[in-house]
Coordinates of C-alpha atoms and ligand atoms in Angstrom, one line a residue:
X1 CA -36.8 -56.8 43.3
X2 CA -38.1 -59.4 45.7
X3 CA -41.6 -59.7 44.2
X4 CA -40.9 -59.1 40.5
X5 CA -44.0 -59.9 38.4
X6 CA -45.9 -61.3 41.3
X7 CA -49.7 -60.7 41.8
X8 CA -50.3 -59.7 45.4
X9 CA -53.6 -59.4 47.2
X10 CA -53.5 -57.2 50.3
X11 CA -56.7 -57.2 52.4
X12 CA -57.0 -54.1 54.6
X13 CA -54.7 -52.5 52.1
X14 CA -56.4 -49.1 52.3
X15 CA -54.9 -48.0 55.6
X16 CA -52.1 -48.5 58.2
X17 CA -50.0 -51.7 57.9
X18 CA -51.8 -53.0 54.8
X19 CA -51.3 -49.8 52.7
X20 CA -47.7 -49.5 53.7
X21 CA -47.2 -53.2 52.8
X22 CA -48.9 -52.7 49.4
X23 CA -46.6 -49.8 48.6
X24 CA -43.5 -51.9 49.6
X25 CA -44.7 -54.9 47.6
X26 CA -45.2 -52.6 44.6
X27 CA -41.7 -51.1 44.9
X28 CA -40.5 -54.7 44.9
X29 CA -42.1 -55.4 41.6
X30 CA -45.5 -56.8 42.5
X31 CA -48.8 -55.8 40.9
X32 CA -51.0 -55.2 43.9
X33 CA -54.7 -55.5 44.6
X34 CA -55.9 -53.9 47.8
X35 CA -59.2 -54.3 49.5
X36 CA -61.1 -52.2 52.1
X37 CA -64.6 -51.0 52.8
X38 CA -64.7 -47.3 53.0
X39 CA -65.0 -45.4 49.6
X40 CA -62.8 -42.5 50.7
X41 CA -60.0 -44.9 51.9
X42 CA -60.3 -46.9 48.7
X43 CA -60.0 -43.8 46.6
X44 CA -56.9 -42.5 48.5
X45 CA -55.2 -45.9 48.3
X46 CA -55.9 -46.2 44.6
X47 CA -54.4 -42.7 44.1
X48 CA -51.3 -43.6 46.2
X49 CA -50.7 -46.9 44.3
X50 CA -51.4 -45.6 40.8
X51 CA -53.2 -47.2 37.9
X52 CA -51.4 -50.6 37.8
X53 CA -53.1 -51.4 41.1
X54 CA -56.7 -52.5 41.8
X55 CA -58.6 -51.2 44.8
X56 CA -61.6 -53.4 45.5
X57 CA -64.5 -52.7 48.0
X58 CA -64.8 -56.0 49.9
X59 CA -66.5 -56.5 53.2
X60 CA -64.6 -59.6 54.4
X61 CA -67.5 -60.6 56.7
X62 CA -69.4 -61.6 53.6
X63 CA -68.1 -64.7 51.9
X64 CA -69.9 -63.9 48.6
X65 CA -68.0 -60.6 48.4
X66 CA -64.7 -62.5 48.9
X67 CA -65.5 -64.9 46.2
X68 CA -66.4 -62.1 43.8
X69 CA -63.2 -60.2 44.5
X70 CA -61.1 -63.3 43.9
X71 CA -62.9 -64.0 40.7
X72 CA -62.3 -60.4 39.6
X73 CA -58.6 -60.7 40.3
X74 CA -58.3 -64.1 38.6
X75 CA -60.2 -62.7 35.5
X76 CA -57.7 -59.8 35.3
X77 CA -54.4 -61.5 36.3
X78 CA -55.0 -65.2 35.9
X79 CA -53.5 -66.1 39.3
X80 CA -52.6 -64.9 42.8
X81 CA -49.0 -65.4 43.9
X82 CA -49.1 -63.6 47.3
X83 CA -51.9 -63.1 49.8
X84 CA -51.5 -60.7 52.7
X85 CA -54.6 -61.5 54.8
X86 CA -54.2 -58.5 57.0
X87 CA -57.6 -56.7 57.5
X88 CA -58.8 -56.6 61.1
X89 CA -60.5 -54.5 63.7
X90 CA -61.4 -54.7 67.3
X91 CA -63.8 -53.3 70.0
X92 CA -62.7 -53.0 73.6
X93 CA -65.2 -54.3 76.3
X94 CA -64.7 -55.7 79.8
X95 CA -65.7 -59.4 80.3
X96 CA -69.1 -58.5 81.9
X97 CA -70.1 -56.2 79.0
X98 CA -69.3 -58.5 76.1
X99 CA -72.3 -59.7 74.1
X100 CA -72.7 -62.6 71.7
X101 CA -73.2 -60.1 68.9
X102 CA -69.8 -58.6 69.6
X103 CA -68.1 -62.0 69.6
X104 CA -69.7 -62.8 66.3
X105 CA -68.9 -59.4 64.8
X106 CA -65.2 -59.6 65.7
X107 CA -64.7 -63.2 64.7
X108 CA -66.5 -62.7 61.4
X109 CA -63.9 -60.2 60.3
X110 CA -60.7 -61.2 62.1
X111 CA -61.1 -65.0 61.7
X112 CA -63.8 -65.8 59.1
X113 CA -62.4 -63.0 56.9
X114 CA -58.9 -64.5 56.9
X115 CA -60.2 -68.1 56.6
X116 CA -62.3 -67.5 53.6
X117 CA -59.7 -65.3 51.8
X118 CA -57.3 -68.2 52.1
X119 CA -60.0 -70.7 51.1
X120 CA -61.0 -68.8 48.0
X121 CA -57.6 -67.6 46.9
X122 CA -55.6 -70.8 47.5
X123 CA -57.0 -72.7 44.4
X124 CA -55.6 -69.9 42.2
X125 CA -52.1 -69.8 43.8
X126 CA -49.3 -71.6 42.0
X127 CA -46.5 -73.6 43.5
X128 CA -44.2 -71.2 45.3
X129 CA -47.1 -69.0 46.4
X130 CA -47.1 -67.4 49.8
X131 CA -49.8 -66.5 52.3
X132 CA -49.0 -64.1 55.1
X133 CA -51.6 -63.4 57.9
X134 CA -51.5 -60.5 60.4
X135 CA -51.9 -61.8 64.0
X136 CA -51.0 -59.6 67.0
X137 CA -49.0 -59.5 70.2
X138 CA -52.4 -59.8 71.9
X139 CA -52.4 -63.6 71.2
X140 CA -49.5 -63.9 73.7
X141 CA -50.7 -61.7 76.5
X142 CA -53.8 -61.0 78.6
X143 CA -55.1 -57.5 78.3
X144 CA -58.1 -56.2 80.2
X145 CA -61.0 -55.3 77.8
X146 CA -59.5 -57.1 74.8
X147 CA -60.5 -60.7 75.4
X148 CA -62.4 -61.1 72.1
X149 CA -59.9 -59.3 69.8
X150 CA -57.1 -61.4 71.4
X151 CA -59.0 -64.6 71.0
X152 CA -59.6 -63.9 67.3
X153 CA -55.9 -63.5 66.8
X154 CA -55.1 -66.7 68.7
X155 CA -57.5 -68.5 66.4
X156 CA -55.8 -67.1 63.4
X157 CA -52.4 -68.1 64.7
X158 CA -53.7 -71.7 64.9
X159 CA -55.2 -71.4 61.4
X160 CA -51.7 -70.5 60.0
X161 CA -50.5 -74.0 61.2
X162 CA -53.5 -75.9 59.8
X163 CA -53.6 -74.0 56.5
X164 CA -49.8 -74.4 56.3
X165 CA -50.1 -78.2 56.7
X166 CA -52.8 -78.4 54.1
X167 CA -51.1 -76.2 51.5
X168 CA -47.5 -77.5 52.0
X169 CA -48.0 -80.4 49.5
X170 CA -48.9 -77.8 46.8
X171 CA -45.7 -75.8 47.6
X172 CA -47.7 -72.9 49.2
X173 CA -46.3 -71.4 52.4
X174 CA -48.5 -69.9 55.1
X175 CA -47.0 -67.7 57.9
X176 CA -48.0 -64.9 60.2
X177 CA -46.5 -61.6 61.1
X178 CA -47.3 -60.6 64.6
X179 CA -47.2 -56.8 65.2
X180 CA -46.7 -55.2 68.5
X181 CA -48.3 -51.7 69.0
X182 CA -48.1 -49.9 65.7
X183 CA -48.9 -46.3 64.9
X184 CA -52.0 -46.7 62.7
X185 CA -55.7 -45.6 62.9
X186 CA -56.5 -49.0 64.5
X187 CA -56.4 -47.8 68.1
X188 CA -58.8 -45.0 67.5
X189 CA -61.5 -47.5 66.4
X190 CA -61.4 -49.6 69.6
X191 CA -64.2 -47.5 71.2
X192 CA -62.0 -46.0 73.9
X193 CA -62.1 -42.4 75.2
X194 CA -59.3 -40.0 74.4
X195 CA -58.1 -40.3 78.0
X196 CA -58.2 -44.1 77.9
X197 CA -56.3 -44.1 74.6
X198 CA -53.6 -41.8 75.9
X199 CA -53.2 -43.8 79.2
X200 CA -53.1 -47.1 77.3
X201 CA -50.6 -45.7 74.9
X202 CA -48.3 -44.5 77.7
X203 CA -48.6 -47.9 79.5
X204 CA -47.8 -49.8 76.3
X205 CA -44.8 -47.6 75.4
X206 CA -43.3 -48.1 78.8
X207 CA -43.9 -51.9 78.6
X208 CA -42.2 -52.2 75.2
X209 CA -38.4 -52.8 75.7
X210 CA -37.6 -50.5 72.7
X211 CA -39.8 -47.8 74.4
X212 CA -41.9 -46.8 71.4
X213 CA -44.7 -47.8 69.1
X214 CA -43.6 -49.4 65.8
X215 CA -44.2 -47.9 62.4
X216 CA -46.3 -49.7 59.7
X217 CA -43.2 -50.0 57.5
X218 CA -41.5 -52.1 60.1
X219 CA -44.3 -54.7 59.7
X220 CA -44.4 -54.3 55.9
X221 CA -40.7 -55.3 55.8
X222 CA -41.4 -58.5 57.8
X223 CA -44.4 -59.3 55.6
X224 CA -42.2 -58.8 52.5
X225 CA -39.7 -61.3 53.9
X226 CA -42.4 -63.9 54.4
X227 CA -44.0 -63.2 51.1
X228 CA -40.8 -63.5 49.1
X229 CA -38.5 -66.4 48.2
X230 CA -36.1 -65.2 50.9
X231 CA -38.4 -67.2 53.2
X232 CA -38.6 -70.2 50.8
X233 CA -38.1 -72.8 53.6
X234 CA -40.3 -71.0 56.2
X235 CA -43.9 -72.1 56.8
X236 CA -46.3 -72.3 59.7
X237 CA -44.4 -69.7 61.7
X238 CA -45.2 -66.4 63.3
X239 CA -42.7 -63.6 62.9
X240 CA -42.9 -61.4 65.9
X241 CA -42.2 -57.6 65.3
X242 CA -43.1 -56.0 68.6
X243 CA -40.1 -54.2 70.0
X244 CA -39.5 -57.1 72.3
X245 CA -42.9 -56.7 74.1
X246 CA -43.7 -60.4 74.2
X247 CA -40.2 -61.8 74.0
X248 CA -37.9 -60.2 76.6
Ligands
LIG301 N1 -52.0 -51.2 64.9 C1 -51.6 -52.0 65.8 O1 -51.1 -51.7 66.9 C2 -51.8 -53.5 65.6 C3 -51.2 -54.4 66.5 C4 -51.4 -55.8 66.3 C5 -52.1 -56.2 65.2 N2 -52.6 -55.4 64.3 C6 -53.4 -55.9 63.2 O2 -52.9 -55.4 62.0 C7 -53.9 -55.4 61.0 C8 -54.0 -54.1 60.3 O3 -54.4 -53.1 61.2 P1 -53.9 -51.6 61.1 O4 -53.3 -51.3 62.4 O5 -53.3 -51.3 59.8 O6 -55.4 -50.9 61.2 P2 -56.2 -49.9 60.2 O7 -55.2 -48.8 59.8 O8 -57.4 -49.6 61.0 O9 -56.5 -50.7 58.9 C9 -57.5 -51.7 58.9 C10 -57.8 -52.1 57.5 O10 -58.8 -53.2 57.6 C11 -59.9 -52.8 56.7 N3 -61.2 -53.3 57.2 C12 -61.8 -52.9 58.4 N4 -63.0 -53.5 58.5 C13 -63.2 -54.3 57.3 C14 -64.2 -55.2 56.8 N5 -65.3 -55.4 57.5 N6 -63.9 -55.8 55.7 C15 -62.8 -55.6 55.0 N7 -61.8 -54.8 55.4 C16 -62.0 -54.1 56.6 C17 -59.9 -51.3 56.7 O11 -60.5 -50.8 55.5 P3 -61.5 -49.5 55.5 O12 -60.8 -48.5 56.4 O13 -61.7 -49.2 54.1 O14 -62.7 -50.1 56.1 C18 -58.4 -51.0 56.7 O15 -57.9 -51.1 55.4 C19 -55.2 -55.8 61.8 O16 -55.5 -57.2 61.5 C20 -54.9 -55.6 63.2 O17 -55.6 -56.5 64.1 C21 -52.5 -54.0 64.5

């Protein structure tokens, strides 16, 4: 049991990578709190995780909602040992079609959401606490139509270093897991047509040295490593789990 008796907050824990990670953290002994926005996803996640878990509706674009959720968790459990700041989303658009509103929208979830979860949770984390953030292979490559999503992830990669530096004196580690293409509902929300999705999927699969999409559990296992004491001397880093896409 790598997370025995730990209290673990997983944002975006109602779907895909976050839900799979919440399940793994729970199997490893943690009490998990997942957040999401859609009532149906929250209900399904709560059912999958059972009654020791909490499933909270939190729109991470709203700092007041983050503060309230952290207060709820601390009221119930007294502390937070592990934060997996994982929620994220993106919309595809070519450079000439991007609007200021789209930039604000994507940064407010993918960057501000991560930033304020860390800011609000960190004061309640004891020495030995661990924060893991989900970045993306997109922060290492240029992809047509994904300039804003990629930039949000590059910003978050930078934040991992700064937050790691600020929290190290308190014995709190901050790291990122960087997924390659993973089979989750994420891609269907990018605003691409079925044909664009299929073509992009094929192109990505052939570009990945291991010739496939990854599974959410393969990211969950990396998040578990960073969250647990197995990574007790690891901070500020980004663990790449992308089938070799950005590495070979
Ligand atoms: N899948 C990939 O290929 C891939 C690759 C690289 C990086 N990533 C990153 O991995 C992370 C998880 O993505 P995923 O693939 O697991 O996608 P997913 O299945 O679409 O899950 C996204 C999660 O984020 C939550 N969420 C969306 N908007 C939110 C908001 N405004 N406030 C709070 N929560 C919100 C969703 O909750 P509701 O559904 O309840 O709204 C859901 O739980 C993201 O940061 C993504 O950028 C994914």
